[in-house]
CSV table of C-alpha atoms in Angstrom, one decimal:
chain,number,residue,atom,x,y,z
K,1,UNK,CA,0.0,0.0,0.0
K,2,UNK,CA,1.2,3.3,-1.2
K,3,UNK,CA,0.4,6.9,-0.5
K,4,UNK,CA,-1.0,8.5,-3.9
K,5,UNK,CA,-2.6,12.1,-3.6
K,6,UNK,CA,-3.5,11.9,0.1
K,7,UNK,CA,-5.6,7.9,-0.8
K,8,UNK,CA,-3.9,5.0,0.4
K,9,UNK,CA,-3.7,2.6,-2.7
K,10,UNK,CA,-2.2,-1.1,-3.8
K,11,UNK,CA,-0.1,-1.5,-6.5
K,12,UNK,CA,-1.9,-3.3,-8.9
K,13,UNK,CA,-1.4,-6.8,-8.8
K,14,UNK,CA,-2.1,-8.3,-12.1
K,15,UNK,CA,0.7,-6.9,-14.1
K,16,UNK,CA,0.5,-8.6,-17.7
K,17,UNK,CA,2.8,-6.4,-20.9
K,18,UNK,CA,1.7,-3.6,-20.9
K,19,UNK,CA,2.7,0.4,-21.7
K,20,UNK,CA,0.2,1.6,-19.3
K,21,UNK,CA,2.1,0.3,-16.3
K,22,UNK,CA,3.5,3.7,-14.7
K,23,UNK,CA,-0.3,4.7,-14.7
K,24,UNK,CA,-1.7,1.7,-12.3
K,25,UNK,CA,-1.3,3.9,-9.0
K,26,UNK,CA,-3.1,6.7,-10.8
K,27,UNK,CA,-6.3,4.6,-11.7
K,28,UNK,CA,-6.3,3.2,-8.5
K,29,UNK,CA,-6.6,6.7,-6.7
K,30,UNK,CA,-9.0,7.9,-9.9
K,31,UNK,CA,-11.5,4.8,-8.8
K,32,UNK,CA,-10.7,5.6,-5.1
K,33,UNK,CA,-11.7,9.2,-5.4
K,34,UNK,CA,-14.4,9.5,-7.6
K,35,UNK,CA,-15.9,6.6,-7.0
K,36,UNK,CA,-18.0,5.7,-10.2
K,37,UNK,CA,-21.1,3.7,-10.4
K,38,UNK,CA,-19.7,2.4,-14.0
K,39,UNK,CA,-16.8,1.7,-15.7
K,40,UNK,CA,-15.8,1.0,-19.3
K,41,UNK,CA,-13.0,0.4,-21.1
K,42,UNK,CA,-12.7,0.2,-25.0
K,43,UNK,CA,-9.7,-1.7,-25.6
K,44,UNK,CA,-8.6,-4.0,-22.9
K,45,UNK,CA,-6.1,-6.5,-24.7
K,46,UNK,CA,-4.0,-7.8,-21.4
K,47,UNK,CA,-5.9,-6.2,-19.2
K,48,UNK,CA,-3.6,-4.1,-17.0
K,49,UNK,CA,-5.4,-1.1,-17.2
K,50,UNK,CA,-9.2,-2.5,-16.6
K,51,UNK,CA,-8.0,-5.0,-13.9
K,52,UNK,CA,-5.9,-2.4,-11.6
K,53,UNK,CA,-9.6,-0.4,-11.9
K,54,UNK,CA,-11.4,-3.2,-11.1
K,55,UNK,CA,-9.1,-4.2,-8.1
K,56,UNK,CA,-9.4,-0.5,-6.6
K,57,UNK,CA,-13.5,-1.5,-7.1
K,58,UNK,CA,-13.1,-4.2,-5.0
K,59,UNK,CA,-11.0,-3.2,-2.7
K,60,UNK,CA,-13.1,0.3,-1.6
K,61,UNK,CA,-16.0,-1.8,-1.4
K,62,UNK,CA,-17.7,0.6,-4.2
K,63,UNK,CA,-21.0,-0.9,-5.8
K,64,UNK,CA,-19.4,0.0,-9.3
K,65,UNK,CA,-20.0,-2.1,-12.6
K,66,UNK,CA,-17.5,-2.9,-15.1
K,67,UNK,CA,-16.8,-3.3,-18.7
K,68,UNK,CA,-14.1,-4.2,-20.7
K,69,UNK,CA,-15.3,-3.9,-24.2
K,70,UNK,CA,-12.9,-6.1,-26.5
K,71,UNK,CA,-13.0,-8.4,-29.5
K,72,UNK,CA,-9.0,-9.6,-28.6
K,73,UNK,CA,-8.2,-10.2,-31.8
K,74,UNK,CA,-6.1,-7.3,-32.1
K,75,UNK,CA,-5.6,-4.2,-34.4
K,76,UNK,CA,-2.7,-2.6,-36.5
K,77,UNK,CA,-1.2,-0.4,-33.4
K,78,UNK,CA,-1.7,-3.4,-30.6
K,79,UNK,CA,-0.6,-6.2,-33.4
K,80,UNK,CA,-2.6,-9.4,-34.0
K,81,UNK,CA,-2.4,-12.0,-30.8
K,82,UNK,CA,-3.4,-15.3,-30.6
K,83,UNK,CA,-6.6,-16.6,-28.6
K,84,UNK,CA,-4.4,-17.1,-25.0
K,85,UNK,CA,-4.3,-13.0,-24.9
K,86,UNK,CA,-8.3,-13.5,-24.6
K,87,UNK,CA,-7.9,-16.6,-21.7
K,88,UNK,CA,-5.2,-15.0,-19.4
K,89,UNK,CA,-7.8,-12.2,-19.0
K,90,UNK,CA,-11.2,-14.5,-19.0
K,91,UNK,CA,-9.3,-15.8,-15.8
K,92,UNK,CA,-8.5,-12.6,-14.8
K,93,UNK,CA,-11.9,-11.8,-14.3
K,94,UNK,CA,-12.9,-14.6,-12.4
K,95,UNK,CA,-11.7,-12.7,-9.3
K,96,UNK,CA,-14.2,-9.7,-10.4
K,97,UNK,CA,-16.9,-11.5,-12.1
K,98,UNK,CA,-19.9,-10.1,-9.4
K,99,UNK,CA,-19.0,-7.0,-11.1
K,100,UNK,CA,-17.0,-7.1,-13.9
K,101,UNK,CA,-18.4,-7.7,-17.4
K,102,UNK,CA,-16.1,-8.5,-20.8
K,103,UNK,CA,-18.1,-7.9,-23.8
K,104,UNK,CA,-16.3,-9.6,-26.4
K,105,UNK,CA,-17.8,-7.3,-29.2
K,106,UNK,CA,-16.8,-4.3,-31.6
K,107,UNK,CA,-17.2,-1.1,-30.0
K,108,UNK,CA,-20.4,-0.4,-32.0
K,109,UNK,CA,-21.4,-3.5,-30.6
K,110,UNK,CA,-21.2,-2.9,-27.4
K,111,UNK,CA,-23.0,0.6,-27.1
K,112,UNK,CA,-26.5,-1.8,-27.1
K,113,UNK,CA,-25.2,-3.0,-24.0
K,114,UNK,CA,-24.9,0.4,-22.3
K,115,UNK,CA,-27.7,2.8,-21.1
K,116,UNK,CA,-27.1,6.7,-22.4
K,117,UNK,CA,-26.0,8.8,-19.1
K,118,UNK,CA,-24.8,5.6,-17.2
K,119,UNK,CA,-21.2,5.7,-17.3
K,120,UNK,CA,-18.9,7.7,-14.9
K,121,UNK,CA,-15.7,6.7,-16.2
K,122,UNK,CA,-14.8,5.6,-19.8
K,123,UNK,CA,-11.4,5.0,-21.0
K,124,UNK,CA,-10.8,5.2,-24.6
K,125,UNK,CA,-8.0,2.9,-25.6
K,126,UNK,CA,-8.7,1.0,-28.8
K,127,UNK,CA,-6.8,1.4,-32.8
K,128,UNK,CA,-4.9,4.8,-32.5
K,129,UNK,CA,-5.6,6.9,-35.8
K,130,UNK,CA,-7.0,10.1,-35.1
K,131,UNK,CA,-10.4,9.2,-37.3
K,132,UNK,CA,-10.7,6.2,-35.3
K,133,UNK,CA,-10.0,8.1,-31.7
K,134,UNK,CA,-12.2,10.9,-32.2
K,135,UNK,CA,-15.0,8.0,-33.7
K,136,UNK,CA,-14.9,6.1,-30.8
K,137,UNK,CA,-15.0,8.6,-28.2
K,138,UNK,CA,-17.9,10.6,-30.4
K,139,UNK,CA,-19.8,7.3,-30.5
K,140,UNK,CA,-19.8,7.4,-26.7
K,141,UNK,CA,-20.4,10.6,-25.4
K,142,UNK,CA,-24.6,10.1,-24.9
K,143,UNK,CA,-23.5,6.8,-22.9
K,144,UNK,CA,-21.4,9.4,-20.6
K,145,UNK,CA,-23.0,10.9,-17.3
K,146,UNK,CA,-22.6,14.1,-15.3
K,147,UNK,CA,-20.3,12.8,-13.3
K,148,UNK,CA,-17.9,11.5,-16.5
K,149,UNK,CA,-14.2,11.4,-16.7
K,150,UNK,CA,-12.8,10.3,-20.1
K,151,UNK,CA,-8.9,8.6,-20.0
K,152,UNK,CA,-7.6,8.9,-23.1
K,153,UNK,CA,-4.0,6.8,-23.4
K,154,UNK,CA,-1.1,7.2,-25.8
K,155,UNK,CA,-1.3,11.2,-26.3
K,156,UNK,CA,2.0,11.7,-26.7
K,157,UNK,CA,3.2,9.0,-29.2
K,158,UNK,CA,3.8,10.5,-32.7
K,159,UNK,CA,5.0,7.3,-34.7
K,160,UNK,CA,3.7,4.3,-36.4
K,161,UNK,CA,0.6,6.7,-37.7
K,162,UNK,CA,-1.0,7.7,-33.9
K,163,UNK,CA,-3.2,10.3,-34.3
K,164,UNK,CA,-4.5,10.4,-30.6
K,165,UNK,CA,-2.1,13.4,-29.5
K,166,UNK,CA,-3.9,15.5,-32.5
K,167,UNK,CA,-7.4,14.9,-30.9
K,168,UNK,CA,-6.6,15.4,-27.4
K,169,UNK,CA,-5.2,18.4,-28.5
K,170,UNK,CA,-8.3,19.6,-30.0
K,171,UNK,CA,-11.0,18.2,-27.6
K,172,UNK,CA,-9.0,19.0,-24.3
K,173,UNK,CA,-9.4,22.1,-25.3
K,174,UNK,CA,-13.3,21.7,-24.9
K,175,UNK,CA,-13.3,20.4,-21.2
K,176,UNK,CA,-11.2,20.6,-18.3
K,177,UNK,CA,-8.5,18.7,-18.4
K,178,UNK,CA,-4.9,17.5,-18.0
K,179,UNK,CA,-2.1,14.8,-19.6
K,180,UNK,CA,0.6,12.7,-17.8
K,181,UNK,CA,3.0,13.0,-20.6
K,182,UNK,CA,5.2,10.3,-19.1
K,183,UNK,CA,4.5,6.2,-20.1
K,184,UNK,CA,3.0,7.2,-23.3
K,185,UNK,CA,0.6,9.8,-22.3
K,186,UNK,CA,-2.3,9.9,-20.5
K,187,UNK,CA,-5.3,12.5,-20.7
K,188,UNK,CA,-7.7,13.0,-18.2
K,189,UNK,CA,-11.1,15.1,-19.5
K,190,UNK,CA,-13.6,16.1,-17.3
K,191,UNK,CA,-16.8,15.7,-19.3
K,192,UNK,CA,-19.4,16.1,-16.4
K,193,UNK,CA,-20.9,18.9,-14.8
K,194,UNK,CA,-20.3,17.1,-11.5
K,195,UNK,CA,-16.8,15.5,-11.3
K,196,UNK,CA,-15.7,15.2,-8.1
K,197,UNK,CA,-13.5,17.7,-6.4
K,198,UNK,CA,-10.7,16.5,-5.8
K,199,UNK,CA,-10.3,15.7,-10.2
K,200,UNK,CA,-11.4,19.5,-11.0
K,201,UNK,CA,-8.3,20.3,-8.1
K,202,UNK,CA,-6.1,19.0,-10.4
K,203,UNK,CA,-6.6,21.1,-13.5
K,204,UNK,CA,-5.5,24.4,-12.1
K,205,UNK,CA,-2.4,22.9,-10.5
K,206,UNK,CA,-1.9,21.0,-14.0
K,207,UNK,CA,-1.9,24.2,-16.1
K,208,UNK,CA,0.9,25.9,-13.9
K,209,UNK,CA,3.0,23.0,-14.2
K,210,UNK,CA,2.5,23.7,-18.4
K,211,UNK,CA,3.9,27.4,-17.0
């Protein structure tokens, strides 16, 4: 147990490959702190990500629902993997499964499965072009709540055709925000009205860091 902006969190403890790993203590305060009655993630592949959410879930007691949205077959930026990628995190789950859901469907799929104005944190992590980033997350927004925070990973890569640091740059502009530009980049956006306090603290102090 570590100390991470004034929460106590755990390290997460399923660490598959990943290049999200120097955000894990992060999430786990984000799902600490603003405790969100539902969670979904577009892109899960190993699962680091979704699972050191859910394990911050479980371990605050919160009454959140989850949902890694998947079809683990891979893409041109996360490569093509093979049908174990998909097992590892089917057993995964198995420790989360009164809460945690994997929909094993397109992202357009999936959006059936979700009520409009239910979800309070949303993590947009699927192929990386800029057409597909800003698709994805504009294909979303009516499932998002008043209480929404959007993570959006990779926004400072600028090889191999990434296009998410072009559309955080224009939509981060829209909301309140701020980007961990270390482990590949990560953008927090504050969508809802009603974020808790302790995110919207961390804009102002973000900004004079830029300065």
């Amino acid at each position: 147990m570590v100390e991470f902006l004034q929460h106590n969190v755990s390290e997460p403890a399923y660490i598959p490959q990943t290049s999200w790993l120097e955000h894990g203590p992060f999430a786990t305060w984000l799902v600490k702190a603003s405790r969100p009655r539902r969670i979904v993630e577009l892109g899960t592949h190993n699962g680091y990500s979704y699972f050191a959410m859910c394990q911050a879930v479980k371990e605050a007691g919160l009454s959140t629902e989850c949902y890694a949205v998947d079809t683990w077959v891979g893409d041109e930026h996360a490569g093509t993997y093979s049908e174990d990628v998909f097992e590892r995190v089917r057993i995964e789950n198995r420790k989360y499964d009164n809460f945690s859901t994997l929909l094993r469907k397109t992202f357009d799929e999936a959006l059936n499965n979700i009520e409009d104005g239910s979800i309070d944190l949303l993590h947009v992590d699927g192929r990386h072009f800029y057409e597909d980033v800003k698709y994805d997350f504009e294909s979303w927004v009516s499932k998002l709540s008043n209480r929404a925070v959007v993570l959006f990973h990779d926004t400072v890569v600028k090889e191999r055709g990434f296009g998410v640091y072009k559309y955080w740059a224009e939509i981060s502009e829209k909301y309140p925000s701020f980007n961990f530009t270390h482990c590949h980049g990560l953008g927090v956006l504050l969508i809802g009205s009603d974020v808790a306090s302790e995110l919207r603290d961390l804009v102002p102090l973000s900004r004079a860091n830029d300065g």
